[in-house]
XYZ file of N, CA and C in Angstrom:
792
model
N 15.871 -41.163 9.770
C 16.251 -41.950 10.942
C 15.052 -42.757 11.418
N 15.172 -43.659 12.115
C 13.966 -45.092 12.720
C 13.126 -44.254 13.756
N 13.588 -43.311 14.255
C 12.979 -42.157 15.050
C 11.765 -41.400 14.526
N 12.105 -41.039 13.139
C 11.547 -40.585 12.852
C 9.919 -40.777 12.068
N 10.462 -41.862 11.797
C 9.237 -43.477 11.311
C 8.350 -43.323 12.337
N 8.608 -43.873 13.439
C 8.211 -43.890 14.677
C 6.932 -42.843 14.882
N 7.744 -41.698 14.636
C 7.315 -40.348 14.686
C 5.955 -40.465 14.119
N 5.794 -40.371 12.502
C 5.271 -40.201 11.969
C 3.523 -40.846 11.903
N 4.368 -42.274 12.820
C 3.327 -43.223 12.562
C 2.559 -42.824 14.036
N 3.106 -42.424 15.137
C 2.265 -41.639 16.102
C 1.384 -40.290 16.061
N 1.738 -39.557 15.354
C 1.584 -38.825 14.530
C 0.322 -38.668 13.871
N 0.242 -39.777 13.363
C -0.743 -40.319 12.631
C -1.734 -40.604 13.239
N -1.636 -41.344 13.734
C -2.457 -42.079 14.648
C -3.333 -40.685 15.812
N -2.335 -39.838 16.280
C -2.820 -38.281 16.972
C -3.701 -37.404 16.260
N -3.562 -37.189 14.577
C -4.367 -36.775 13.989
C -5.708 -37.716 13.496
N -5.291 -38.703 13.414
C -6.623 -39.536 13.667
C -7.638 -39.872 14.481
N -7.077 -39.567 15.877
C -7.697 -39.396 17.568
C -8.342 -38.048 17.451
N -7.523 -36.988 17.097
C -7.928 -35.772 17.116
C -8.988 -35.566 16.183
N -9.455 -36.097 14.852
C -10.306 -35.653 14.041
C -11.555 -36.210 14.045
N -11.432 -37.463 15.286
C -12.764 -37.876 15.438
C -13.564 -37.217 16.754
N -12.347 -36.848 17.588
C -12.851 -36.309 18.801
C -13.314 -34.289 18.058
N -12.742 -33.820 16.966
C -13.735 -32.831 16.333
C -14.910 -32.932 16.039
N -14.792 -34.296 15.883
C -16.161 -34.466 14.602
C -17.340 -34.672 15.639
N -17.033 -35.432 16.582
C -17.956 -35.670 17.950
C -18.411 -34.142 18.302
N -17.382 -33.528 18.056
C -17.848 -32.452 19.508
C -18.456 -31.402 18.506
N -18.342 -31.115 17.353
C -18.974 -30.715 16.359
C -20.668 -30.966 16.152
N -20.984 -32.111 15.796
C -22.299 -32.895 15.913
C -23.156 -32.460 17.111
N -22.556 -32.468 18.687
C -23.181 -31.874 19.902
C -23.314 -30.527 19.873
N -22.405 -29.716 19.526
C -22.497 -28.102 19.412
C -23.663 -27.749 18.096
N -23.628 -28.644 17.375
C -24.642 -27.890 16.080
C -25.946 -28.454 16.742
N -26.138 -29.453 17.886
C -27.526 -29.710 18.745
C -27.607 -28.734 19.858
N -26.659 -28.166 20.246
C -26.710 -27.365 21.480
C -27.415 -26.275 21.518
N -28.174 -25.996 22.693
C -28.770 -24.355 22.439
C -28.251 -23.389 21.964
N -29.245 -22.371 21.915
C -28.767 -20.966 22.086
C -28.117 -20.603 23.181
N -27.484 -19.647 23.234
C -27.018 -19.065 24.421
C -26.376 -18.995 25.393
N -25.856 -18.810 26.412
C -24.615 -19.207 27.456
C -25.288 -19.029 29.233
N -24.731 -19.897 29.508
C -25.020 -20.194 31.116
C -24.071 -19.995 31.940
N -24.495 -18.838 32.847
C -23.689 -18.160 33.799
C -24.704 -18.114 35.273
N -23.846 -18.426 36.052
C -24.237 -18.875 37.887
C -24.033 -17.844 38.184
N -24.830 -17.535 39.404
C -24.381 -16.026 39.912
C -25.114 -16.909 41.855
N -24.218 -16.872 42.530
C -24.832 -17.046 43.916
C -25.155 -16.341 44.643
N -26.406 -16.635 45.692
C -26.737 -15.416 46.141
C -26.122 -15.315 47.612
N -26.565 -14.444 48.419
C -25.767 -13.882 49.256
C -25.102 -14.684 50.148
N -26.234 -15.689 50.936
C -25.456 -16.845 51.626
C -24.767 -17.692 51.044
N -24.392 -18.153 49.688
C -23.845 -18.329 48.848
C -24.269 -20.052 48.622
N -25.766 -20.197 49.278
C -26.150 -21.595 48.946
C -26.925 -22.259 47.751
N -27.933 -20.774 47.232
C -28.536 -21.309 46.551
C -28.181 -20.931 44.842
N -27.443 -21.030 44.148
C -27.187 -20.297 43.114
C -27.949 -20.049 41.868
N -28.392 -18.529 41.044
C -29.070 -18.567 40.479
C -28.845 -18.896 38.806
N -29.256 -19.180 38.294
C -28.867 -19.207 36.713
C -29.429 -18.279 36.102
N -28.350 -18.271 35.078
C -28.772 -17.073 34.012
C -29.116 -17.762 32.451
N -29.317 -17.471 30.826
C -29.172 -17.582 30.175
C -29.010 -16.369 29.896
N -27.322 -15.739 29.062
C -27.274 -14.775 28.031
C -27.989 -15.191 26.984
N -28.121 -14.774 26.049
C -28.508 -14.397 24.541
C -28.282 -13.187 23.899
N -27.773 -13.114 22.511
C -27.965 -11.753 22.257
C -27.481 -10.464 22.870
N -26.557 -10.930 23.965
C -26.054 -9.446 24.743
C -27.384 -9.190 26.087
N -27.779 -10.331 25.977
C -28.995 -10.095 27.175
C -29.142 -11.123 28.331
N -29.299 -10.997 29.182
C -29.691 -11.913 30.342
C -30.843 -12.438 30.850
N -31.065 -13.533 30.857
C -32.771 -14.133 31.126
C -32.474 -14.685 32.520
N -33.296 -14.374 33.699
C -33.354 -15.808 34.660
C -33.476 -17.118 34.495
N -33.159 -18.197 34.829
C -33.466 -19.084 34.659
C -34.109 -20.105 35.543
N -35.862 -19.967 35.362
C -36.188 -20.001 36.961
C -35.736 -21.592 37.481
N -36.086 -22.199 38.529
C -35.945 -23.474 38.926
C -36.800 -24.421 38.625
N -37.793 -24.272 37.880
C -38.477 -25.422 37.346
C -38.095 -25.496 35.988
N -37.017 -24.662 35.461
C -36.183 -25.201 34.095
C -34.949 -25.254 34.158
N -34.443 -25.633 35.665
C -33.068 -26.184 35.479
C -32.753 -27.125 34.871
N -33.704 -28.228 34.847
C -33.038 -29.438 34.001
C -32.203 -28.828 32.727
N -32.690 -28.111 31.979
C -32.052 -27.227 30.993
C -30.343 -27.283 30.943
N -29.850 -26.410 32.237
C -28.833 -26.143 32.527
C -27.315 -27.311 31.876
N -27.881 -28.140 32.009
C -26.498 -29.257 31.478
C -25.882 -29.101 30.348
N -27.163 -29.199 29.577
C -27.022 -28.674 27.704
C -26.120 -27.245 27.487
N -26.473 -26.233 28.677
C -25.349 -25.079 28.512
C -24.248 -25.213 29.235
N -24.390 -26.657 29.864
C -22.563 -26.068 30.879
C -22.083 -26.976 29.716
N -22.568 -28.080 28.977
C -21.883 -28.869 28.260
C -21.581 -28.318 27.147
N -22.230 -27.362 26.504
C -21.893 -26.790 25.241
C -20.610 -25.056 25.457
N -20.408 -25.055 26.876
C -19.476 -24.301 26.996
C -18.306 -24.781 27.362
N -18.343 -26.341 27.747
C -17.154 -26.825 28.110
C -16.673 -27.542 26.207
N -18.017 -28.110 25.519
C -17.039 -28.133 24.400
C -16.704 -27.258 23.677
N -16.961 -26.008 23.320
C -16.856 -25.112 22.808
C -15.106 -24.873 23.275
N -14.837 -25.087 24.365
C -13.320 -24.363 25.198
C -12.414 -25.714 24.816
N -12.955 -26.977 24.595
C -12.608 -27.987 24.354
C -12.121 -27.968 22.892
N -13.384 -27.840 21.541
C -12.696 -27.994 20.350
C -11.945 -27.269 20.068
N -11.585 -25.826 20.587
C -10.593 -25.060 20.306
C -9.236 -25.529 20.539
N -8.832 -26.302 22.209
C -8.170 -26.705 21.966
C -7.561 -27.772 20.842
N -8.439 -28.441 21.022
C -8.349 -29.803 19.311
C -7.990 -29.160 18.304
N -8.859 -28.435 17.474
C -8.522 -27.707 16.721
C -7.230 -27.433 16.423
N -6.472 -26.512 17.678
C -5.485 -26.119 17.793
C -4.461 -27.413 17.465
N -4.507 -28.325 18.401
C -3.681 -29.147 17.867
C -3.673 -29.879 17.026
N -4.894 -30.156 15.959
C -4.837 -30.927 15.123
C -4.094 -29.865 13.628
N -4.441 -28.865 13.677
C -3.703 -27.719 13.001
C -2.068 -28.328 13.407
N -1.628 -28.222 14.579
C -0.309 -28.795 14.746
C 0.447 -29.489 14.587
N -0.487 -30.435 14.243
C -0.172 -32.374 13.989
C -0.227 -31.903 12.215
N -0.714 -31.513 11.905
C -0.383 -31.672 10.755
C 0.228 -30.763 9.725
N 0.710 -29.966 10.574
C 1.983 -29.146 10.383
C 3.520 -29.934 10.364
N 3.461 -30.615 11.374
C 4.163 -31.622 12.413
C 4.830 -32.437 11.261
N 3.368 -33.345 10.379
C 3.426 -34.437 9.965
C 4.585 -34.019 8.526
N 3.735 -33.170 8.228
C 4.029 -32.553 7.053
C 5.559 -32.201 6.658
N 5.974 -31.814 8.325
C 7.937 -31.826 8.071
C 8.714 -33.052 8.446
N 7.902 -34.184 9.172
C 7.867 -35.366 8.570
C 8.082 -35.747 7.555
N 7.374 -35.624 6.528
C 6.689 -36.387 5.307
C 8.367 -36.549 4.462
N 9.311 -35.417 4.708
C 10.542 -35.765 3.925
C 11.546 -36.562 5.120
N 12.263 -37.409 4.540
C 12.792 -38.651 5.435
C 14.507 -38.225 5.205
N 15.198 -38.469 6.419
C 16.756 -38.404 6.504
C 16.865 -39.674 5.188
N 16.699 -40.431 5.926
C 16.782 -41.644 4.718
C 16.979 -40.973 3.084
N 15.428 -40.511 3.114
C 15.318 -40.356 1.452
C 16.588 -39.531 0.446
N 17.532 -38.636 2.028
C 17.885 -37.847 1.313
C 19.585 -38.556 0.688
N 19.760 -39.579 1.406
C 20.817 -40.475 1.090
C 20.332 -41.413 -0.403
N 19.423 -41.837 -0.099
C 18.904 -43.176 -1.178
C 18.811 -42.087 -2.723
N 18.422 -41.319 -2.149
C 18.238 -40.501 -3.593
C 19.384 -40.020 -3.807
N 20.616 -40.494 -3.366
C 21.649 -39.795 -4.550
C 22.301 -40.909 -5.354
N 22.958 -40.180 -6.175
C 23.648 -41.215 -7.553
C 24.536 -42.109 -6.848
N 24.987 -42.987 -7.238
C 25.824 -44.022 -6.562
C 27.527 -43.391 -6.537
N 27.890 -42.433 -7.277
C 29.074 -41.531 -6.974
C 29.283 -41.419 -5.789
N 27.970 -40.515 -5.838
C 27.680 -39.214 -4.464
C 27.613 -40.143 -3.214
N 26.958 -41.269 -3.132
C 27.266 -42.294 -2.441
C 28.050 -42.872 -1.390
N 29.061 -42.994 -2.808
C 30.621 -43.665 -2.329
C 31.355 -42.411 -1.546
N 30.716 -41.698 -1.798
C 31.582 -40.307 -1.419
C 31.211 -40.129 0.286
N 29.867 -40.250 0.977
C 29.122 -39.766 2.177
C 29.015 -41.378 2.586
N 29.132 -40.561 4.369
C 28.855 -41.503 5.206
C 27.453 -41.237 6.000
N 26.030 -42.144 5.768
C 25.103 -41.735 6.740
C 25.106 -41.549 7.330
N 23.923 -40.647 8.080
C 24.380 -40.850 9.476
C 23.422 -41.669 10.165
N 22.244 -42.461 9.371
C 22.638 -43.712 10.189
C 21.995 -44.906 8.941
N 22.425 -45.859 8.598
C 22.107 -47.437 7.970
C 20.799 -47.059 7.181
N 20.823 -47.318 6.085
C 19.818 -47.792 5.197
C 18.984 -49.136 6.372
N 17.705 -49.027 5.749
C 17.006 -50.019 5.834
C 17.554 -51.536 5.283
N 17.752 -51.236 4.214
C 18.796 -52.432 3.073
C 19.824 -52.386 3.695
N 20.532 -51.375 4.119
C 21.769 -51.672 4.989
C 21.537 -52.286 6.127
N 21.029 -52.154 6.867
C 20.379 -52.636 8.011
C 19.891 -54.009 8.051
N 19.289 -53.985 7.078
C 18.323 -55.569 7.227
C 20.107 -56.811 6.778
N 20.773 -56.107 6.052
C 21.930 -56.907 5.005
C 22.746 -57.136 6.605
N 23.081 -56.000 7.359
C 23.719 -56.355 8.489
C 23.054 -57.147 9.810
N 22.090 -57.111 9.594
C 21.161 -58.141 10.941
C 21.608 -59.028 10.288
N 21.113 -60.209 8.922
C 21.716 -61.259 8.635
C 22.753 -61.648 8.977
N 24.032 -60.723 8.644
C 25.312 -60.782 8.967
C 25.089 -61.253 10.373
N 24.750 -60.417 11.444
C 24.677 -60.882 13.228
C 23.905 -62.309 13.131
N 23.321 -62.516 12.491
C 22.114 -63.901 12.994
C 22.494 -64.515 12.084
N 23.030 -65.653 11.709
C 23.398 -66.778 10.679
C 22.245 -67.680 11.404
N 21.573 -68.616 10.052
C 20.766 -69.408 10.805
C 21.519 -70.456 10.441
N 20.630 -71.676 10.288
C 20.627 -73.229 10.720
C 21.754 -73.913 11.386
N 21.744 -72.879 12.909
C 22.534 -72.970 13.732
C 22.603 -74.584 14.495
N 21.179 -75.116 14.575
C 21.045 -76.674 15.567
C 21.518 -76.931 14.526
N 22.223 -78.041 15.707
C 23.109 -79.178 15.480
C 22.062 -80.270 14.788
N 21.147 -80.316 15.534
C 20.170 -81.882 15.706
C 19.673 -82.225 14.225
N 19.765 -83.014 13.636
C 19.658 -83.377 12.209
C 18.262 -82.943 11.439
N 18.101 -82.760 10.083
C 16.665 -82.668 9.586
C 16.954 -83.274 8.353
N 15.885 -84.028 8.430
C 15.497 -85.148 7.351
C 14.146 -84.972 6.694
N 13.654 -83.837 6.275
C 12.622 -83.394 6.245
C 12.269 -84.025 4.808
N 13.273 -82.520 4.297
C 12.972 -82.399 2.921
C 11.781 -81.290 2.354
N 11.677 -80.441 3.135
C 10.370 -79.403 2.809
C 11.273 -78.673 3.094
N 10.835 -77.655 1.793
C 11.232 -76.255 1.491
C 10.144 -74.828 1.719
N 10.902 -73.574 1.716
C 9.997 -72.625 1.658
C 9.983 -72.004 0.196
N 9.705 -71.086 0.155
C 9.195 -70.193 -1.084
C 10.936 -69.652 -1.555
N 11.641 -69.382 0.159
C 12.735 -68.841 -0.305
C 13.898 -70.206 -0.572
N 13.449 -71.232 -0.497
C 14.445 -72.689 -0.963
C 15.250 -72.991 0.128
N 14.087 -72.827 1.658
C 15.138 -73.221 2.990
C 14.593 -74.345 3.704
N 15.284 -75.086 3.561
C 14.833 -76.539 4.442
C 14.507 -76.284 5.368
N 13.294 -76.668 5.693
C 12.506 -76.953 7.489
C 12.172 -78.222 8.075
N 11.304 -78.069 9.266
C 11.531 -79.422 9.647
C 10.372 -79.956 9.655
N 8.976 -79.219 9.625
C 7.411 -79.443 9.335
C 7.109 -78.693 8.276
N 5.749 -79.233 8.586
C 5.079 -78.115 7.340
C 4.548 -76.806 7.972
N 3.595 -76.684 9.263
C 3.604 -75.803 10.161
C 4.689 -74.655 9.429
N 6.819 -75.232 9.745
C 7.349 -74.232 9.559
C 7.667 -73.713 8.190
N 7.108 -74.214 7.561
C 7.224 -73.736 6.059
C 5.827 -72.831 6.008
N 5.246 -72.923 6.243
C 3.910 -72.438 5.932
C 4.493 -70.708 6.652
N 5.142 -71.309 8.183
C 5.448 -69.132 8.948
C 6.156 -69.142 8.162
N 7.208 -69.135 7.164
C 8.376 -69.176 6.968
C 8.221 -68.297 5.520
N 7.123 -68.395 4.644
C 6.470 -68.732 3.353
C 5.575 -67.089 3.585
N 4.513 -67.138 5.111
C 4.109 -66.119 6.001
C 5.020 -64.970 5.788
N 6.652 -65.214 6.603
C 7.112 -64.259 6.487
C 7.799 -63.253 5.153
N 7.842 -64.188 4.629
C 8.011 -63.896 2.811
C 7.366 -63.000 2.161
N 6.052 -63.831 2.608
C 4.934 -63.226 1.907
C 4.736 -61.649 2.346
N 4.978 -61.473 3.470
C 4.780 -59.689 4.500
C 5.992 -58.924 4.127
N 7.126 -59.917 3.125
C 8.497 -58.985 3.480
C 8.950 -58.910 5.230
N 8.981 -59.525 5.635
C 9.596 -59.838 7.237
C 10.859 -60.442 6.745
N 11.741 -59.665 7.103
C 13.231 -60.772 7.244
C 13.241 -61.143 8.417
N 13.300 -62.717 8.267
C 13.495 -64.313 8.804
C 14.725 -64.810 8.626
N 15.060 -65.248 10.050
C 16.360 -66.494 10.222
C 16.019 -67.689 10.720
N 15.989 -68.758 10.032
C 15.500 -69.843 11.026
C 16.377 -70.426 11.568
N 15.918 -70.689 12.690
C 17.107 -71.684 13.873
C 18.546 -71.204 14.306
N 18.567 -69.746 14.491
C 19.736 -68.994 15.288
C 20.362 -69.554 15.916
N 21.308 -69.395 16.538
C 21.966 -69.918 18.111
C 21.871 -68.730 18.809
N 21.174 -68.685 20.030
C 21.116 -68.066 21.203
C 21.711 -68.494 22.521
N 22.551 -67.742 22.479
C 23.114 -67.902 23.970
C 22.744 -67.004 25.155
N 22.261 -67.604 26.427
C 21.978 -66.696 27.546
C 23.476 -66.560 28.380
N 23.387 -66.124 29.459
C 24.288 -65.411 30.290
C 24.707 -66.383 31.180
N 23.437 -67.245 31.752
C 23.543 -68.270 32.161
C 24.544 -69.930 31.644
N 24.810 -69.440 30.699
C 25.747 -70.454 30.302
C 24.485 -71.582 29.218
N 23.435 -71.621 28.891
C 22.774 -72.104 28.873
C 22.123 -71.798 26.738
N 21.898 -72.309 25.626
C 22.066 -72.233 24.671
C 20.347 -72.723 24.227
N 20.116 -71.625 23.454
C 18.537 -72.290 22.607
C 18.622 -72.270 20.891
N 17.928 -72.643 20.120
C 17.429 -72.400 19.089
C 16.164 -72.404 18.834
N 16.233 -71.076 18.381
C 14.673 -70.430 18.266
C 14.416 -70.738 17.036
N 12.809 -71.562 16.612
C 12.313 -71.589 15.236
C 12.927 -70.683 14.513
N 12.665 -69.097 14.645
C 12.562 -68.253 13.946
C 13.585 -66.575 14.575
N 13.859 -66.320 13.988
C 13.972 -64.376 14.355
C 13.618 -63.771 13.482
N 12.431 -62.893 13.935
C 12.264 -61.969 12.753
C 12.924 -60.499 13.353
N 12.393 -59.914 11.821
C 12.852 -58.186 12.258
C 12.016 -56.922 11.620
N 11.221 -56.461 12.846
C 10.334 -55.428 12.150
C 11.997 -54.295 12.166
N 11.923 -53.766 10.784
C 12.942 -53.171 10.075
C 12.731 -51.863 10.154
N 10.703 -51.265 10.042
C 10.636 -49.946 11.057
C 11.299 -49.734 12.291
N 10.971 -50.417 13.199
C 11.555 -50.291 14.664
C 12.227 -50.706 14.936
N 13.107 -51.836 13.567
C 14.739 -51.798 13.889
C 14.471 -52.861 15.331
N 13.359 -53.840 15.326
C 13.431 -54.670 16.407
C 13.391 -56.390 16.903
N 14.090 -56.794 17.068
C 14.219 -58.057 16.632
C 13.214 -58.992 17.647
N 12.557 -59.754 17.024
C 11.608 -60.703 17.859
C 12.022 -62.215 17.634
N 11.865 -63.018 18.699
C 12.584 -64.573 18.782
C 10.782 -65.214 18.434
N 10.649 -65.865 17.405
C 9.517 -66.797 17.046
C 9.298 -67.896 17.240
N 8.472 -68.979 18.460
C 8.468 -69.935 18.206
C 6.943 -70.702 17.621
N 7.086 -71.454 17.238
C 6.007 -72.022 16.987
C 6.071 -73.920 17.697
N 4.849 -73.857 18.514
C 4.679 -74.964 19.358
C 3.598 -76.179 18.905
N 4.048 -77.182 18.254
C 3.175 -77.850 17.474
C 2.788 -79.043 17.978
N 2.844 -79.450 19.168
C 2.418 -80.953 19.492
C 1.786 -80.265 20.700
N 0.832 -79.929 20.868
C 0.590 -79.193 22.641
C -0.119 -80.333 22.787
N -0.686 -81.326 22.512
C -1.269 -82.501 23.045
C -0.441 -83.170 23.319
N 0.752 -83.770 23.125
C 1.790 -84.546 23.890
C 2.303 -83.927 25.011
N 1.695 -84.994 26.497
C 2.634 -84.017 27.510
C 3.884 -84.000 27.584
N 4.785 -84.628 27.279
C 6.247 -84.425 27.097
C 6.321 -83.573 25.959
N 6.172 -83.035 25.465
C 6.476 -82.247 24.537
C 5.907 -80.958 24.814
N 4.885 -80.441 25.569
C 3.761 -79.409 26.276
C 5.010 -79.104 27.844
N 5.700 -80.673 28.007
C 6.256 -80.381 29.443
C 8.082 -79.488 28.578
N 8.507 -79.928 27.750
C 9.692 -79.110 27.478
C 9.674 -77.555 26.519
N 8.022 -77.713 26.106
C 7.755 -76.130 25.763
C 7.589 -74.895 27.146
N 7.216 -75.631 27.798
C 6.795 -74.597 29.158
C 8.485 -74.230 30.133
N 9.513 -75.445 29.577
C 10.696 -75.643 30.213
C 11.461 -74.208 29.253
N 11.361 -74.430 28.188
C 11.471 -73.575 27.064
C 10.826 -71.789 27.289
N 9.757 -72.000 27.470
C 9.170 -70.913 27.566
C 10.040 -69.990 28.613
N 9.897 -70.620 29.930
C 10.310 -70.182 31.147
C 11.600 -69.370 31.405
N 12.435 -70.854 30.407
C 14.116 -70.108 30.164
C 14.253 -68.643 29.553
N 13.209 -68.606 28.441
C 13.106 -67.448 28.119
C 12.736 -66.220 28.646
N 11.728 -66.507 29.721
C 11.265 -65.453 30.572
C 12.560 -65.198 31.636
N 13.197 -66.561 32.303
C 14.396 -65.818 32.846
C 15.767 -65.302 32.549
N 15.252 -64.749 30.960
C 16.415 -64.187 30.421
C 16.131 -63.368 29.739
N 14.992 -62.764 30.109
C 14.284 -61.267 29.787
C 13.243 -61.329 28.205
N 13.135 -62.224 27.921
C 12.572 -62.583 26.867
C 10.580 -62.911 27.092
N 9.909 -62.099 27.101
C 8.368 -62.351 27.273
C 7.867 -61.859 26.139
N 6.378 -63.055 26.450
C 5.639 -63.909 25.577
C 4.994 -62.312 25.105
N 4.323 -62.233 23.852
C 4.039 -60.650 23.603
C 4.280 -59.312 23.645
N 6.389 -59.224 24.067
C 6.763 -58.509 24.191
C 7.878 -58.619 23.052
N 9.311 -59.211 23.492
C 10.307 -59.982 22.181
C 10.205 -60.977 21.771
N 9.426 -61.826 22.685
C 8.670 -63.488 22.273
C 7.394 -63.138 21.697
N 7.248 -63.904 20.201
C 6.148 -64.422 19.411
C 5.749 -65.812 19.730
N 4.681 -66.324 19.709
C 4.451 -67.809 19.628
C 3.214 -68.099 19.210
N 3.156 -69.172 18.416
C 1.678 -69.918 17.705
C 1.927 -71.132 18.566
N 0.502 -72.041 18.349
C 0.334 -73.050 18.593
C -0.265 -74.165 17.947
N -0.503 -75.421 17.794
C -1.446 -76.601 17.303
C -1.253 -77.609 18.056
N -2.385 -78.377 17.786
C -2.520 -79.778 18.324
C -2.912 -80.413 17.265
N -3.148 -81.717 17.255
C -3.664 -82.740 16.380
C -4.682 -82.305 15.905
N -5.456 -81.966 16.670
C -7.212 -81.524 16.080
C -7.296 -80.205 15.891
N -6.195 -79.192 16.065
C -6.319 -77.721 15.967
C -4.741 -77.345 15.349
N -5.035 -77.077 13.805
C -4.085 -76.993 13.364
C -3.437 -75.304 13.369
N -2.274 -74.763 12.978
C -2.300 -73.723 12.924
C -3.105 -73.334 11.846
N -3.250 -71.593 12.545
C -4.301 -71.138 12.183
C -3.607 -69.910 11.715
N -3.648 -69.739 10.208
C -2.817 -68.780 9.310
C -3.011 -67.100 9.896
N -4.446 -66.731 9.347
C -4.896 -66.017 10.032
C -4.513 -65.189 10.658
N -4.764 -66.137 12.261
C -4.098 -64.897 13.533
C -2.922 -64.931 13.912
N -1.854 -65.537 13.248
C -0.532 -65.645 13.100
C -0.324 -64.257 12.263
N -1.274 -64.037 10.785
C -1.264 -62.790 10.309
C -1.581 -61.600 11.148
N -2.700 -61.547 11.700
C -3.155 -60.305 13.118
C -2.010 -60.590 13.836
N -1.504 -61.339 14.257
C -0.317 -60.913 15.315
C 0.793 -60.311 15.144
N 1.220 -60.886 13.400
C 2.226 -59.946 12.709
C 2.078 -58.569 12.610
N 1.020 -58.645 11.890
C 0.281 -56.754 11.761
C 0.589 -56.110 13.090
N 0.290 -56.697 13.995
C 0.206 -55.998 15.068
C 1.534 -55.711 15.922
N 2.321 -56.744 15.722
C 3.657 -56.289 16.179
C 4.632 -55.947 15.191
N 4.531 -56.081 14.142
C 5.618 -55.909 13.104
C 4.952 -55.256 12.020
């Protein structure tokens, strides 16, 4: 299940948090003193004295070597600390481990009989991605293209800019629709460059790419654009993607790639 993806990849990421915060607290404990530091106050209960155990023994610890003292409260607080870690990184990867076999796998791996026979209980990935297409038909605008540029997958666009994301998304395995019809609630209709679909999280993102930002009429109906989208629940780094160029700043492949990685 997409849950469980999810899972795994947090998961991951927890045993990876966890094994550096060992390794830290490891490195300080093999610098740490000998011995353990225990307070004992005295009667008016203002001035408190220190101890160092060792060995099953107790030393004073007079006051011109308190500075000392930190190195033992710190090496008893990590000491109580990596245990916990420990503990859970033992967990996490117990965790991961009944992870590691997938609901999925246990469908895909049967013969195509056995197949026809069971109903998942929930969509292949391939099933999934085959039925988003189905919901999103592209080259929904009306408005004509006279381009003549193709992508990698043999789909007419209307720049080169969109051949180049288009070619991008190919290249990552991202399933891409270009030029959807979106309708808001408002009565009100867009076409988005792009929809992609991270197919882990099963989540669909609206892509635009904004290529004249030096023309103010064209800077003035992207921001008109933008806006509609924000008042119809659609934000910029959340279900909205967007690149940019100008004349002198072309897109920039790159961090169009970091932005993919990072959301998809």
């Amino acid at each position: 299940m997409i849950e469980n993806k999810i899972l795994r990849e947090q998961i991951e990421q927890e045993i990876q948090k966890l094994t550096e915060m060992e390794r830290k607290l490891k490195i300080r404990l093999f610098n740490a003193p000998e011995g353990t530091l225990y307070i004992k106050k005295t009667g008016m209960g203002k001035y408190p004295q220190y101890f160092i155990r060792r060995a099953g023994k107790s030393a004073y610890l007079p006051v011109r070597d308190h500075s000392s003292a930190p190195a033992y409260a710190q090496k008893e607080y990590d000491e109580k600390v990596l245990a916990i870690i420990s503990d859970r990184l033992r967990c996490a990867e117990q965790l991961l481990e009944k992870y590691t076999k997938t609901i999925e796998g246990e469908y895909t791996g049967l013969s195509d009989v056995k197949k026809n026979l069971i109903t998942p209980i929930e969509p292949t990935d391939e099933e999934y991605v085959k039925d988003w297409y189905a919901k999103h038909p592209g080259y929904a605008n009306p408005y004509p293209n006279h381009s003549e540029l193709y992508t990698e997958r043999g789909e007419m666009v209307r720049s080169k800019s969109e051949k180049i994301l288009a070619d991008l998304f190919f290249k990552h395995n991202i399933p891409y629709v270009y030029e959807p019809r979106l309708e808001f609630g408002n009565g009100k209709t867009v076409y988005p460059d792009f929809l992609l679909l991270d197919v882990v999280r099963r989540r669909t993102y609206i892509y635009e790419h904004f290529g004249m930002m030096d023309n103010p009429d064209y800077v003035r109906s992207a921001l008109e654009k933008l806006s509609l989208y924000s008042e119809n629940g659609y934000w910029v780094g959340d279900t909205l993607l967007c690149s940019y160029e100008t004349s002198t700043s072309p897109l920039h492949t790159k961090s169009v790639e970091s932005m993919l990685c990072h959301f998809i």
